[in-house]
Amino acid sequence: MSFKLRMWVSLTLFVLWLITGISGIFLLIGPLFAKLGISLPISLMDTIHTYIGFAFFGLSVVHVALNWSAMKSYFRKLMQ
């Protein structure tokens, strides 16, 4: 059960990371496109970026908690 949960959390984090990155790019290039007369859905992207960012942060905490023992082992080996 733990492996399946870790797998789904990791996969969901990846999808959230992609959405956050794409919406961030929209927010970055939006003003440039506006100067060229091309309208992008900046308000929608801002909302998506904010809420998905919060979900990404929360799920990252869950991801660290689920992988805590593996992380401790890794850092122990790294310090030797």
mmCIF file of C-alpha atoms in Angstrom:
data_model
loop_
_atom_site.group_PDB
_atom_site.id
_atom_site.type_symbol
_atom_site.label_atom_id
_atom_site.label_comp_id
_atom_site.label_asym_id
_atom_site.label_seq_id
_atom_site.Cartn_x
_atom_site.Cartn_y
_atom_site.Cartn_z
ATOM 1 C CA MET A 1 0.000 0.000 0.000
ATOM 2 C CA SER A 2 2.798 2.401 0.886
ATOM 3 C CA PHE A 3 4.509 1.962 -2.498
ATOM 4 C CA LYS A 4 1.288 2.684 -4.396
ATOM 5 C CA LEU A 5 0.652 5.790 -2.291
ATOM 6 C CA ARG A 6 4.206 7.020 -2.831
ATOM 7 C CA MET A 7 3.887 6.372 -6.554
ATOM 8 C CA TRP A 8 0.622 8.327 -6.823
ATOM 9 C CA VAL A 9 1.949 11.202 -4.727
ATOM 10 C CA SER A 10 5.067 11.417 -6.908
ATOM 11 C CA LEU A 11 3.073 11.251 -10.130
ATOM 12 C CA THR A 12 0.630 13.900 -8.915
ATOM 13 C CA LEU A 13 3.535 16.123 -7.861
ATOM 14 C CA PHE A 14 5.002 15.838 -11.342
ATOM 15 C CA VAL A 15 1.703 16.850 -12.975
ATOM 16 C CA LEU A 16 1.307 19.773 -10.555
ATOM 17 C CA TRP A 17 4.893 20.818 -11.295
ATOM 18 C CA LEU A 18 4.136 20.853 -15.027
ATOM 19 C CA ILE A 19 0.959 22.901 -14.577
ATOM 20 C CA THR A 20 2.732 25.367 -12.278
ATOM 21 C CA GLY A 21 5.579 25.728 -14.765
ATOM 22 C CA ILE A 22 3.311 26.245 -17.776
ATOM 23 C CA SER A 23 1.135 28.773 -15.964
ATOM 24 C CA GLY A 24 4.296 30.542 -14.761
ATOM 25 C CA ILE A 25 5.532 30.833 -18.340
ATOM 26 C CA PHE A 26 2.160 32.323 -19.340
ATOM 27 C CA LEU A 27 2.522 34.876 -16.541
ATOM 28 C CA LEU A 28 6.066 35.673 -17.646
ATOM 29 C CA ILE A 29 5.327 36.180 -21.345
ATOM 30 C CA GLY A 30 1.841 37.693 -20.889
ATOM 31 C CA PRO A 31 2.991 41.342 -20.738
ATOM 32 C CA LEU A 32 5.214 40.880 -23.809
ATOM 33 C CA PHE A 33 2.358 39.392 -25.804
ATOM 34 C CA ALA A 34 0.046 42.199 -24.616
ATOM 35 C CA LYS A 35 2.475 44.734 -26.126
ATOM 36 C CA LEU A 36 2.235 42.818 -29.405
ATOM 37 C CA GLY A 37 -1.567 42.944 -29.278
ATOM 38 C CA ILE A 38 -2.031 39.266 -28.412
ATOM 39 C CA SER A 39 -4.287 38.635 -25.442
ATOM 40 C CA LEU A 40 -3.496 35.729 -23.131
ATOM 41 C CA PRO A 41 -5.732 34.563 -20.241
ATOM 42 C CA ILE A 42 -3.455 36.099 -17.590
ATOM 43 C CA SER A 43 -6.098 36.330 -14.862
ATOM 44 C CA LEU A 44 -6.994 32.660 -15.266
ATOM 45 C CA MET A 45 -3.331 31.636 -15.331
ATOM 46 C CA ASP A 46 -2.658 33.676 -12.195
ATOM 47 C CA THR A 47 -5.465 31.896 -10.351
ATOM 48 C CA ILE A 48 -4.368 28.472 -11.585
ATOM 49 C CA HIS A 49 -0.742 29.205 -10.705
ATOM 50 C CA THR A 50 -1.655 30.264 -7.172
ATOM 51 C CA TYR A 51 -3.952 27.361 -6.291
ATOM 52 C CA ILE A 52 -1.851 24.678 -7.968
ATOM 53 C CA GLY A 53 1.203 26.136 -6.203
ATOM 54 C CA PHE A 54 -0.491 25.696 -2.825
ATOM 55 C CA ALA A 55 -1.461 22.120 -3.739
ATOM 56 C CA PHE A 56 2.116 21.468 -4.881
ATOM 57 C CA PHE A 57 3.514 22.755 -1.595
ATOM 58 C CA GLY A 58 1.107 20.698 0.513
ATOM 59 C CA LEU A 59 1.709 17.529 -1.449
ATOM 60 C CA SER A 60 5.469 18.123 -1.231
ATOM 61 C CA VAL A 61 5.182 17.945 2.548
ATOM 62 C CA VAL A 62 3.323 14.634 2.212
ATOM 63 C CA HIS A 63 5.988 13.408 -0.235
ATOM 64 C CA VAL A 64 8.802 14.210 2.209
ATOM 65 C CA ALA A 65 6.914 12.523 5.058
ATOM 66 C CA LEU A 66 6.360 9.356 3.005
ATOM 67 C CA ASN A 67 10.009 9.217 1.940
ATOM 68 C CA TRP A 68 11.571 10.348 5.219
ATOM 69 C CA SER A 69 13.306 7.058 6.043
ATOM 70 C CA ALA A 70 14.829 6.818 2.567
ATOM 71 C CA MET A 71 16.022 10.419 2.808
ATOM 72 C CA LYS A 72 17.615 9.820 6.216
ATOM 73 C CA SER A 73 19.425 6.772 4.878
ATOM 74 C CA TYR A 74 20.647 8.694 1.850
ATOM 75 C CA PHE A 75 21.988 11.604 3.913
ATOM 76 C CA ARG A 76 23.675 9.232 6.382
ATOM 77 C CA LYS A 77 25.549 7.577 3.505
ATOM 78 C CA LEU A 78 26.376 10.987 2.067
ATOM 79 C CA MET A 79 27.956 12.154 5.322
ATOM 80 C CA GLN A 80 30.210 9.071 5.717
#
